[in-house]
Coordinates of C-alpha atoms and ligand atoms in Angstrom, one line a residue:
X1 CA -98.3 -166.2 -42.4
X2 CA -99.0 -162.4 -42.9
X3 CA -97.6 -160.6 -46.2
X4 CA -94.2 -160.4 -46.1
X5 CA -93.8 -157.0 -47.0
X6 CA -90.3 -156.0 -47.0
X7 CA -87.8 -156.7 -49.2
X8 CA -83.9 -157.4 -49.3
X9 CA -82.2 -155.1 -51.3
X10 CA -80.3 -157.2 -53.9
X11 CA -77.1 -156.3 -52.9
X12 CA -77.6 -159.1 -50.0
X13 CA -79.2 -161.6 -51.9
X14 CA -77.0 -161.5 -55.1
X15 CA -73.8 -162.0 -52.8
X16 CA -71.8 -165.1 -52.8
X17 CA -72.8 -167.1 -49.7
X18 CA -70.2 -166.9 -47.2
X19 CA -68.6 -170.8 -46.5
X20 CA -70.6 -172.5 -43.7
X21 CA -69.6 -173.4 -40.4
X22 CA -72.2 -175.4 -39.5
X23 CA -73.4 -178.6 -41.1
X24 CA -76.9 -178.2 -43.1
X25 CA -79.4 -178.9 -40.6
X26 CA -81.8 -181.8 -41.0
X27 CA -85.6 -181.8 -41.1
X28 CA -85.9 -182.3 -37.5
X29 CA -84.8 -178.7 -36.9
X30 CA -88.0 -177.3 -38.7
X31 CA -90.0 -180.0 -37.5
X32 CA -91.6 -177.3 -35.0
X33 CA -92.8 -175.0 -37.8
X34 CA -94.5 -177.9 -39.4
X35 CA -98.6 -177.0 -38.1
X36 CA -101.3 -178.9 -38.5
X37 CA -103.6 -177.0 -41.4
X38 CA -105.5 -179.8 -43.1
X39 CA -109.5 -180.3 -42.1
X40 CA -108.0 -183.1 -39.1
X41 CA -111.7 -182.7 -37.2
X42 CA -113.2 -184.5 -40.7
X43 CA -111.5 -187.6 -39.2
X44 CA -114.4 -188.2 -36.3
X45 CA -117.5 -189.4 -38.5
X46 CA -119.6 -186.5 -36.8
X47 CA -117.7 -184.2 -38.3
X48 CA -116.7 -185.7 -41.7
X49 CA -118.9 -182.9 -43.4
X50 CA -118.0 -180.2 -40.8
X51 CA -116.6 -177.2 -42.7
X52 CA -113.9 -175.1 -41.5
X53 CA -116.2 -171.9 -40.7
X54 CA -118.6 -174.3 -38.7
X55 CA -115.5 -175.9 -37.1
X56 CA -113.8 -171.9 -35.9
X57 CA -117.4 -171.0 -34.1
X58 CA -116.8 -171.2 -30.9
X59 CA -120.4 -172.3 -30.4
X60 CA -120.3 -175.5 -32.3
X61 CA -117.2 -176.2 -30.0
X62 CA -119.3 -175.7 -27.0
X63 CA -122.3 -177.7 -28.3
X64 CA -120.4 -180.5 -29.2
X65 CA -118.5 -181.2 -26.4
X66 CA -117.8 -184.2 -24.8
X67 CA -119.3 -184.1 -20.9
X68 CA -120.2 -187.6 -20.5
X69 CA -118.8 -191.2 -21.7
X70 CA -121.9 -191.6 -23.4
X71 CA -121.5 -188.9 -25.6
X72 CA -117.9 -189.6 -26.1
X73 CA -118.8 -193.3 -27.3
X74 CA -121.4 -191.4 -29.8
X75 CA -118.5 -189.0 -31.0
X76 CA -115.3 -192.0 -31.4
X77 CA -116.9 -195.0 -30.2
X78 CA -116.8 -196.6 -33.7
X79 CA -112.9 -195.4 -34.1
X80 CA -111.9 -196.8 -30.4
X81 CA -114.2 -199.9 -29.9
X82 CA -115.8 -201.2 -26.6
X83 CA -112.7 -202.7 -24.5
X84 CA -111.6 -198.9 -24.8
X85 CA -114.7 -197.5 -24.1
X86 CA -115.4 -199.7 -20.9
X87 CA -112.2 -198.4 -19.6
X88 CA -112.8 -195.1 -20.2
X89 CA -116.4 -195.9 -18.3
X90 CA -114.7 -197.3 -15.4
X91 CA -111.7 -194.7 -15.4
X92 CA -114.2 -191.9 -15.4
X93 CA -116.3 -193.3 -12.3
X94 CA -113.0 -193.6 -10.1
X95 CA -111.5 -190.2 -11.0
X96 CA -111.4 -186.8 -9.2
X97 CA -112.1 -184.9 -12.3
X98 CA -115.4 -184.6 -14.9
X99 CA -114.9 -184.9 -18.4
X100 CA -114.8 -182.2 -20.8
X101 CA -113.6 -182.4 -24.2
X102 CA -113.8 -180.3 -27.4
X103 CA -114.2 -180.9 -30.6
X104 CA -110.6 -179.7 -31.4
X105 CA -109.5 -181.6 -28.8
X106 CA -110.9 -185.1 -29.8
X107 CA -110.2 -184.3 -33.1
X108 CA -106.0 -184.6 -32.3
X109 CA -106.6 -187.5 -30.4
X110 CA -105.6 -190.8 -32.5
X111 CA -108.1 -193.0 -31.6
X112 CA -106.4 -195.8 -33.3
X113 CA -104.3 -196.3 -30.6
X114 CA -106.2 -194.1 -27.7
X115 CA -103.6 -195.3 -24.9
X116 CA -100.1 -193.7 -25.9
X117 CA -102.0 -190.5 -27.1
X118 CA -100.6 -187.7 -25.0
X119 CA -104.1 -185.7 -25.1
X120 CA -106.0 -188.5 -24.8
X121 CA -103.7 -189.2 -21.7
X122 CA -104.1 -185.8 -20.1
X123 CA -108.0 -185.8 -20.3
X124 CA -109.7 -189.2 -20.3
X125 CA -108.7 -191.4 -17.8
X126 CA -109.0 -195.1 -17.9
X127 CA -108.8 -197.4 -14.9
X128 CA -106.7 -200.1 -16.2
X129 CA -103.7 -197.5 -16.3
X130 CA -104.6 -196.8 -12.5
X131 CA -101.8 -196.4 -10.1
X132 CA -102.4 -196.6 -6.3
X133 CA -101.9 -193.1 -5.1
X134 CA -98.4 -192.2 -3.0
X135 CA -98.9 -192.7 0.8
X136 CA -98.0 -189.0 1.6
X137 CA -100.1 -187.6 -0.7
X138 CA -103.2 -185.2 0.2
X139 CA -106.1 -183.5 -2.0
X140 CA -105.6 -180.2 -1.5
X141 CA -101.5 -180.7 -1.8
X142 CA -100.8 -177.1 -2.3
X143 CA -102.5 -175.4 1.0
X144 CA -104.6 -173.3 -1.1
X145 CA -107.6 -173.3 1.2
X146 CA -105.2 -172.0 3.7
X147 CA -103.7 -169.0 2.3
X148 CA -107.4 -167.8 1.0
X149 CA -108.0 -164.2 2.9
X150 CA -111.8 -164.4 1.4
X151 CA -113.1 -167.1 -0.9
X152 CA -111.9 -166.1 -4.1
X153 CA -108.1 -165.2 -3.2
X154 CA -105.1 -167.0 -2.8
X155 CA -102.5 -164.7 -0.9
X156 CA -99.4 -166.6 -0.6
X157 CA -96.3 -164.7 -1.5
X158 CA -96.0 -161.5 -0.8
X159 CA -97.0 -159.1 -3.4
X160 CA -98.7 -161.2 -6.0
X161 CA -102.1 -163.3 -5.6
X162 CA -104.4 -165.6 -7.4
X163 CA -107.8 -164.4 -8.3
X164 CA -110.2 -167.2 -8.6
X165 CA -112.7 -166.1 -10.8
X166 CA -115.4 -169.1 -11.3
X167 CA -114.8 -172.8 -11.0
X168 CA -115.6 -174.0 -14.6
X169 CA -112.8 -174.3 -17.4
X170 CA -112.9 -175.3 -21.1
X171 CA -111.6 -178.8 -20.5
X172 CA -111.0 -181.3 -17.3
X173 CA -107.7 -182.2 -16.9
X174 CA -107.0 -185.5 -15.0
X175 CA -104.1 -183.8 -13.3
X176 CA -105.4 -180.5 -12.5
X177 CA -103.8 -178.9 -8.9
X178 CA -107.5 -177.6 -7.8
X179 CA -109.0 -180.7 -8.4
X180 CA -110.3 -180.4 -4.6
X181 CA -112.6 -177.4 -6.4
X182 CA -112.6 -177.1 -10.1
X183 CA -115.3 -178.5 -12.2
X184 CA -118.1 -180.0 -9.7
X185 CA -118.8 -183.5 -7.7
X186 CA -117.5 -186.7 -8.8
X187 CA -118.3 -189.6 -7.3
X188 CA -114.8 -189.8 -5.4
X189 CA -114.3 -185.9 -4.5
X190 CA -117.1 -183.7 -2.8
X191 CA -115.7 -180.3 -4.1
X192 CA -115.4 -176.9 -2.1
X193 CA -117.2 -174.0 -3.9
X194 CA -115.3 -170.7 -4.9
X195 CA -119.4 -169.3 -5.4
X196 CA -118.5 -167.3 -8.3
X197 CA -120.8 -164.6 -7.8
X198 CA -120.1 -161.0 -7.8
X199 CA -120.8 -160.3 -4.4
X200 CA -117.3 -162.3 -3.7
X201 CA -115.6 -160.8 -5.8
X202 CA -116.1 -156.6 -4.3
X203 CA -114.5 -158.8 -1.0
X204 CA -111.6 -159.9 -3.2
X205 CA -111.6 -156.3 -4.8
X206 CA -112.1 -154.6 -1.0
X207 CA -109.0 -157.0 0.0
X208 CA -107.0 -156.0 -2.6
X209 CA -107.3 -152.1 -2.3
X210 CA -106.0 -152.4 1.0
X211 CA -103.0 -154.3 0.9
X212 CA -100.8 -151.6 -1.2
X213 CA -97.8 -154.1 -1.2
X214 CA -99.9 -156.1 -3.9
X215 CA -98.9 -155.7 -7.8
X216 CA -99.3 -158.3 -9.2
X217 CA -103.1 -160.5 -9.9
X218 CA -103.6 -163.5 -11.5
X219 CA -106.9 -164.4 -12.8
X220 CA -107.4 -168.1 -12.5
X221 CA -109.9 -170.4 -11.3
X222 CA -111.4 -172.5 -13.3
X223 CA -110.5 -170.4 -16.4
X224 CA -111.4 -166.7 -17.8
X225 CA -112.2 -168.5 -21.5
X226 CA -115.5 -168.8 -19.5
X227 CA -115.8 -165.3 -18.2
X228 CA -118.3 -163.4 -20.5
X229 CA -117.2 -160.3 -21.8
X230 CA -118.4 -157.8 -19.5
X231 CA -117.6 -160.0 -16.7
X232 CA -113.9 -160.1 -17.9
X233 CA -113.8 -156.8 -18.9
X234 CA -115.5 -155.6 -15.3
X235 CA -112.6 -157.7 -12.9
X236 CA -110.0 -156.0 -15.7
X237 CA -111.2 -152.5 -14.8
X238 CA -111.6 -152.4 -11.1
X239 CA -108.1 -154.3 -11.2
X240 CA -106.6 -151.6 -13.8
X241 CA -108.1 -148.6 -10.9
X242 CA -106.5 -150.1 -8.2
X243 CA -103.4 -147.7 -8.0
X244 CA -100.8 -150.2 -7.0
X245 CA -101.6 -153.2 -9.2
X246 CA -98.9 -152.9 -12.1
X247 CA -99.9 -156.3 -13.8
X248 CA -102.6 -158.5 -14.5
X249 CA -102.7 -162.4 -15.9
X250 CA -105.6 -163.9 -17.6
X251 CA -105.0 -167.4 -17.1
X252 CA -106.6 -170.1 -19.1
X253 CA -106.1 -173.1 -20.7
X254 CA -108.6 -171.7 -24.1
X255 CA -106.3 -171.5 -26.6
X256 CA -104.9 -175.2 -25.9
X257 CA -108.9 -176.4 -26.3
X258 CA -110.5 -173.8 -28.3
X259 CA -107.7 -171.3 -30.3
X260 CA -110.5 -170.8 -32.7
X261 CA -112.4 -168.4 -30.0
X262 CA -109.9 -165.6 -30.9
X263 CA -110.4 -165.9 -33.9
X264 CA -114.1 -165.4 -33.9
X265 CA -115.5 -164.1 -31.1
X266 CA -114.7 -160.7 -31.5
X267 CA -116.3 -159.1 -28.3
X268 CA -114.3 -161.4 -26.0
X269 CA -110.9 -161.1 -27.7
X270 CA -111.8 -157.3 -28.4
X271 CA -112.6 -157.1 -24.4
X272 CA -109.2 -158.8 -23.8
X273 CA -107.1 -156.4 -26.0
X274 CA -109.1 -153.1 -24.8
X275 CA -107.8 -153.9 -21.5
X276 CA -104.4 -154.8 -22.9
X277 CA -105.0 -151.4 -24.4
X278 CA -106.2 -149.5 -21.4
X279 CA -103.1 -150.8 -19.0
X280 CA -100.7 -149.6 -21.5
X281 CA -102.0 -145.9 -21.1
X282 CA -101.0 -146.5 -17.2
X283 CA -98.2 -148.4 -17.6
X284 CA -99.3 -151.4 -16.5
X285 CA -99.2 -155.0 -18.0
X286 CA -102.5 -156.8 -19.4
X287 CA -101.6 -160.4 -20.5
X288 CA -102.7 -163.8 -20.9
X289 CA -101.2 -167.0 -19.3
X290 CA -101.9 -170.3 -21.1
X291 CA -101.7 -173.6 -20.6
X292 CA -100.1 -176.3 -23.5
X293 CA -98.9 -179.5 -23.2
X294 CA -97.6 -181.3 -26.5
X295 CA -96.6 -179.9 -29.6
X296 CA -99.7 -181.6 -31.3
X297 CA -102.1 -178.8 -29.5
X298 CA -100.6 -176.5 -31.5
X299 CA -101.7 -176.0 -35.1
X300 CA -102.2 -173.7 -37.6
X301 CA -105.4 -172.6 -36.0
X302 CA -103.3 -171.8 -32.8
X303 CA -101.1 -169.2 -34.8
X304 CA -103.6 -167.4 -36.4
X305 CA -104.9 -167.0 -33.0
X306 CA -101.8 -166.4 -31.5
X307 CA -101.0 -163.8 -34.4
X308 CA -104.4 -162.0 -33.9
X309 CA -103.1 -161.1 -30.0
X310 CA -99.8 -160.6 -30.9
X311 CA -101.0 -158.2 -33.6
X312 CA -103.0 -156.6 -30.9
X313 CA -100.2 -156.3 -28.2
X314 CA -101.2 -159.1 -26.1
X315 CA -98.3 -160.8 -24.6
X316 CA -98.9 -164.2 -24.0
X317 CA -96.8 -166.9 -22.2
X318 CA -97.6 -170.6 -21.6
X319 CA -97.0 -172.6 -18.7
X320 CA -96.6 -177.0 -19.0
X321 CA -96.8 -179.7 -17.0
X322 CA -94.6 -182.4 -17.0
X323 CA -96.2 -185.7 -17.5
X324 CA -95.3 -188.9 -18.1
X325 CA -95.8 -190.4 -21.4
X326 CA -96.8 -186.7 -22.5
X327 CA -94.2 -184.4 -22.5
X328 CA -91.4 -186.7 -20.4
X329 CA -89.0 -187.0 -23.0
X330 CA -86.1 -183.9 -24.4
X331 CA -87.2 -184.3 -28.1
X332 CA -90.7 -183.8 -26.7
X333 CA -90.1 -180.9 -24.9
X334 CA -88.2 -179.7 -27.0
X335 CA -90.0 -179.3 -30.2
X336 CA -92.9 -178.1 -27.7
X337 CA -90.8 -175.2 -26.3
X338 CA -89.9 -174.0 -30.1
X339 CA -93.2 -174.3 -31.3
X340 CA -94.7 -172.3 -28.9
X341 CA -91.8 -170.0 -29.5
X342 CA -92.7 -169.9 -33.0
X343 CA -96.0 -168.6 -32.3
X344 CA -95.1 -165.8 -30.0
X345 CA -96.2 -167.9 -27.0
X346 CA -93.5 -167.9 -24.5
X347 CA -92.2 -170.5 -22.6
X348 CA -92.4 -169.5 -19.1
X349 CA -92.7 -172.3 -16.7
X350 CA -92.9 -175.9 -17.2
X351 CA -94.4 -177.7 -13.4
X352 CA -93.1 -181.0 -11.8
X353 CA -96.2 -182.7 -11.7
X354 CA -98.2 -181.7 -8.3
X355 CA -99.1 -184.8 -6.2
X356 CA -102.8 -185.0 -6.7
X357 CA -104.8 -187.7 -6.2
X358 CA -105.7 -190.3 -9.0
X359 CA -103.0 -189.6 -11.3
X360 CA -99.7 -191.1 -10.2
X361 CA -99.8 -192.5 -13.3
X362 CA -98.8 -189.4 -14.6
X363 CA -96.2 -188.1 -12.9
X364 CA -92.7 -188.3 -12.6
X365 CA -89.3 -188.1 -10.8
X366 CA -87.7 -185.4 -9.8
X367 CA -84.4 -187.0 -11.1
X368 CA -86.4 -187.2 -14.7
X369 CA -87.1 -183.6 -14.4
X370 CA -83.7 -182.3 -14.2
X371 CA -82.4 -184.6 -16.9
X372 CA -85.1 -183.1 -19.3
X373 CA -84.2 -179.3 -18.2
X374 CA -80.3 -180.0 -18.6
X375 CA -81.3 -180.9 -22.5
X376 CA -83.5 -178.3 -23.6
X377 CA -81.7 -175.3 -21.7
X378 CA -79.9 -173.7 -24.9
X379 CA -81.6 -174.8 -28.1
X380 CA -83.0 -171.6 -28.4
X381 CA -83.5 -168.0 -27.0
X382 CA -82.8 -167.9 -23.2
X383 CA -86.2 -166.0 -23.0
X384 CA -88.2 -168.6 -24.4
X385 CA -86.7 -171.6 -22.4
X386 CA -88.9 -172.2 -19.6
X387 CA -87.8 -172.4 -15.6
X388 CA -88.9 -175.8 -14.1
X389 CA -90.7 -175.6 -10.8
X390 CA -91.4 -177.4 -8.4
X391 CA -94.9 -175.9 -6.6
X392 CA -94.1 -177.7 -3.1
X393 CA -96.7 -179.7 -1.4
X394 CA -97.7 -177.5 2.0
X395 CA -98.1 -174.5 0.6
X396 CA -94.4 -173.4 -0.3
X397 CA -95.2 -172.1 -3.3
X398 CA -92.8 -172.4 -6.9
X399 CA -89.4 -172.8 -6.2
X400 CA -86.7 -174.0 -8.9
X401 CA -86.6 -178.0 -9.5
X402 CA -82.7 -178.0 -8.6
X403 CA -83.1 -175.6 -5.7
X404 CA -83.6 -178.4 -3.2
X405 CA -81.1 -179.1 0.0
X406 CA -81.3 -182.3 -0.7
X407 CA -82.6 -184.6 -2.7
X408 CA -82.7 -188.9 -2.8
X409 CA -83.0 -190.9 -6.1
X410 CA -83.2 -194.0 -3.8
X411 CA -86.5 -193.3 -1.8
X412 CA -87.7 -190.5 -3.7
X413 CA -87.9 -187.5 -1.6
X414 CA -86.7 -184.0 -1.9
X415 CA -86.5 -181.2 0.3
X416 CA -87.2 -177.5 -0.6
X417 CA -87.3 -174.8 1.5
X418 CA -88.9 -171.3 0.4
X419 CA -87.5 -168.2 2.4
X420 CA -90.1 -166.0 0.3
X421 CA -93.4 -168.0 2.2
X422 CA -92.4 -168.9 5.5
X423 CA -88.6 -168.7 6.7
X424 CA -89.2 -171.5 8.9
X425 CA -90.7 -174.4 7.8
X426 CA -89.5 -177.3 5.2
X427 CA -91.5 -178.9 2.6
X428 CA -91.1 -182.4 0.9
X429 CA -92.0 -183.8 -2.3
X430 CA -91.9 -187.5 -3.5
X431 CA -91.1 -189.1 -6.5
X432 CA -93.6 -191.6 -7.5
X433 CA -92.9 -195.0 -6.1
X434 CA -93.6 -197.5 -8.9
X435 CA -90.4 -195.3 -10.6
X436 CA -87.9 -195.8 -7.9
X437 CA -85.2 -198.0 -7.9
X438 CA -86.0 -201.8 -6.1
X439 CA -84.5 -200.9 -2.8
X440 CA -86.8 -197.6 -2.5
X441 CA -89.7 -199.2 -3.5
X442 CA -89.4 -201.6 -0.9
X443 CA -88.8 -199.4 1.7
X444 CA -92.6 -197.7 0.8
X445 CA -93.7 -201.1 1.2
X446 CA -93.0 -201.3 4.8
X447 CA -95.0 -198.7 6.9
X448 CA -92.8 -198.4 9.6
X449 CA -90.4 -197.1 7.4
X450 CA -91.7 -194.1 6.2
X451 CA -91.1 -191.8 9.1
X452 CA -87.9 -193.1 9.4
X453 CA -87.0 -192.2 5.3
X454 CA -88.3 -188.5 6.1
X455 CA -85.9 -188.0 9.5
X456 CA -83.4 -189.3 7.8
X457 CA -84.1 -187.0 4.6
X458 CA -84.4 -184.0 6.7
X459 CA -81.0 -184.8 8.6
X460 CA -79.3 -185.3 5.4
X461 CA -80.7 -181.7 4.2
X462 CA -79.6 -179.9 7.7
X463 CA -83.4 -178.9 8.4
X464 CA -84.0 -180.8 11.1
X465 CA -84.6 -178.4 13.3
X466 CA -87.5 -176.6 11.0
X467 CA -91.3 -177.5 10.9
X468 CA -92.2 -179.7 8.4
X469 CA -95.3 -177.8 6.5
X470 CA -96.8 -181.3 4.6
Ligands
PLP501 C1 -98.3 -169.4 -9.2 C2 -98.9 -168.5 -8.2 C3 -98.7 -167.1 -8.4 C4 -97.9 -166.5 -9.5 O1 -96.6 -166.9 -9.4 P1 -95.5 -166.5 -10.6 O2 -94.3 -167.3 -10.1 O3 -95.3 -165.1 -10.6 O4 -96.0 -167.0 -11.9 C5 -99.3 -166.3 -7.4 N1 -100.0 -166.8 -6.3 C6 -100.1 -168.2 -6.2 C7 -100.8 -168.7 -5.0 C8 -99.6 -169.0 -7.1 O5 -99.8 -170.3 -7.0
SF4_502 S1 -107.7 -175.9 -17.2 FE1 -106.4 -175.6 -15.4 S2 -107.8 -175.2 -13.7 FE2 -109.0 -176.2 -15.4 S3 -109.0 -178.4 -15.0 FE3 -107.2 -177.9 -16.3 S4 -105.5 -177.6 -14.9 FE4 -107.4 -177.4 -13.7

């Protein structure tokens, strides 16, 4: 923590204490304040000499990254042993996305027992745990490709868009939305390119002077943790001189993989406040969107980061996913939301798992969803408990998990509608099969049903009479 430098004058803390009301809490109320800060990377025998300064240089995290399974087996092989690493072999040559893990990353992971860790879970998969993938399901579920004006711009609703800066990120996730572009070729998804290269970006830039009714960029892709300084600081400039942008996002998942780059390297994070900096003088918002998970991705490495942007005026707020066997349970969630809150990273959404393929092991029901949101709305700050969204397959966009006309725990389908994208078409998510009741599940069994579940879905919602967007 920083010096406390202000003191109580004694008046206060000489008073008797007033009778309580409320019990004494127990530990589990501070359990979110309770941050990793012992040398946990010293763990992995690669790193049992590694010494906290080597550990914070961002470059060692880079250099010692996981890509392949090989050099994963080099890195934990002798923690995990071979059944695990076979898996991880197999799961790896079936899956849409590469692997990328840090340092920091494998370092949480308990390799003791590798399959109930919620990071290893979200980043290695393994093909024992393979579910088949839903029979409505499609690659690129959210219509991105669609709504793309030029290559790197998603312009959806109507005055905000997605900037995709490059297709790289810090880390792979298994579950990631843009796994029809981010992170190169596997061997079961040919990607689409964004071409990161400047001369797509002045059409992005062109695009975006013209269409006045747009205030509000985020810069995605892939991730701007792997933006270069004068890149970063270059899109945050023309951005900050186009008159009626009002507010930028940096999104990236780097301080969930890598919270030790604020911390020390000072042209990027000195990039990132300067334009934090320069918007203020125009009254306009710089911030940074991140990405966290669980509550272990948060140590004391991530507040000293945090504190270094806060310090600086950087906003930052963090957006989940809910996963099964991750985040899928209230106590979960719920220390997650008030240890991000006790870093100055505020909740702002937490995502009903997109339907992307490979990873139906990882999702879950819409029913689940609003069970979790009806516990954790009111253990803290209203500002800090994050909205759960639904991004709707077709290209709806984010609407509210309980905003749906209708919604069946039996078969699994849910019907949104989103007034803001397109007044006259529906959209449909399911519910993972394998976590319906009996009489569902056996209605996905037979084909012929399918069809039938979705008219009767639709009829039941009173939308019969619009387009179906899936
Ligand atoms: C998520 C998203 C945005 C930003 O939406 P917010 O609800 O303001 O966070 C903008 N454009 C697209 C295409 C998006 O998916
Ligand atoms: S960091 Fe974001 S964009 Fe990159 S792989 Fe993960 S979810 Fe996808």
């Amino acid at each position: 923590m920083p010096e406390q430098r202000l003191t109580l004058p004694d008046r206060i803390t000489e008073l008797e204490t007033p009778d309580p009301l409320k019990p004494d809490p127990d530990a589990d109320m501070f359990a979110h304040r309770d941050l990793r800060s012992d040398a946990f990377w010293q763990h992995i025998p690669r790193f049992a000499n590694t010494s906290e300064s080597e550990f914070l240089d961002s470059k060692f995290q880079n250099k010692n990254s996981a890509k392949t399974a090989e050099q994963l087996e080099r890195l934990v092989g002798e923690l995990t042993g071979d059944a695990f690493m076979k898996d991880v072999k197999e799961g790896l040559r079936q899956a849409p996305m590469l692997l990328r893990l840090s340092p920091y990353l494998l370092s949480l992971i308990d390799w003791e027992n590798p399959y109930d860790d919620p990071i290893r879970r979200q980043f290695i998969p393994v093909a024992s745990k393979r579910l088949p993938d839903h029979p409505m399901l499609q690659l690129d579920s959210l219509h991105e490709q669609k709504d793309s004006p030029t290559s790197s711009l998603v312009h959806r609703y109507p005055d905000k868009v997605l900037f995709l800066a490059l297709d790289v990120c810090p880390v792979y996730c298994r579950f990631c939305t843009r796994s029809y572009a981010i992170g190169g070729d596997t061997e079961s998804v040919d990607k689409v390119s964004y071409k990161p290269k400047s001369s797509n970006w002045d059409e992005a830039f062109a695009y975006l002077l013209s269409r006045r009714e747009v205030e509000d960029v985020v810069v995605s892709g892939g991730d701007a943790y792997f933006l270069p300084p004068n890149r970063l600081r270059e899109i945050g400039e023309i951005l900050l001189a186009i008159p009626h942008i009002r507010r930028i996002r940096f999104a990236t998942k780097g301080p969930a993989v890598m919270p030790m780059r604020i911390l020390t390297d000072d042209e990027w994070t000195g990039t990132l406040l300067d334009l934090a900096e320069q918007g203020r003088q125009f009254d306009k918002e710089v911030c940074l969107h991140t990405h966290f998970n669980h509550p272990a991705e948060i140590t004391d490495i991530t507040r000293r980061a945090m504190s270094r942007l806060f310090q600086g005026g950087l906003k930052v707020r963090n957006q989940s996913v809910l996963i099964r066997g991750v985040n899928d349970d209230a106590d979960t969630m719920n220390l997650l939301t008030k240890r991000l809150s006790w870093v100055n990273l505020q909740p702002y959404y937490v995502y009903q798992h997109d339907m992307v393929k490979g990873v139906e092991d990882l999702r879950t029901t819409v029913g689940q969803t609003l069970e979790i949101e009806r516990n954790v709305r009111g253990f803290t700050a209203g500002f800090n408990t994050p909205t759960f969204v639904n991004d709707v397959p077709g290209g709806g966009g984010k609407r509210d998990v309980h905003s749906f006309d209708y919604y069946d725990e039996t078969t699994g389908i849910s019907v949104y509608r989103s007034p803001s994208v397109d007044e006259d078409r529906v959209h449909l998510y399911f519910d993972p099969i394998p976590l319906l009741p009996d009489e569902g599940q056996a209605r996905w069994a037979d084909r012929r049903e399918h069809s039938r579940m979705i008219d009767e879905t639709l009829a039941a919602a009173g939308c019969e009479a619009l387009e179906l967007a899936n």
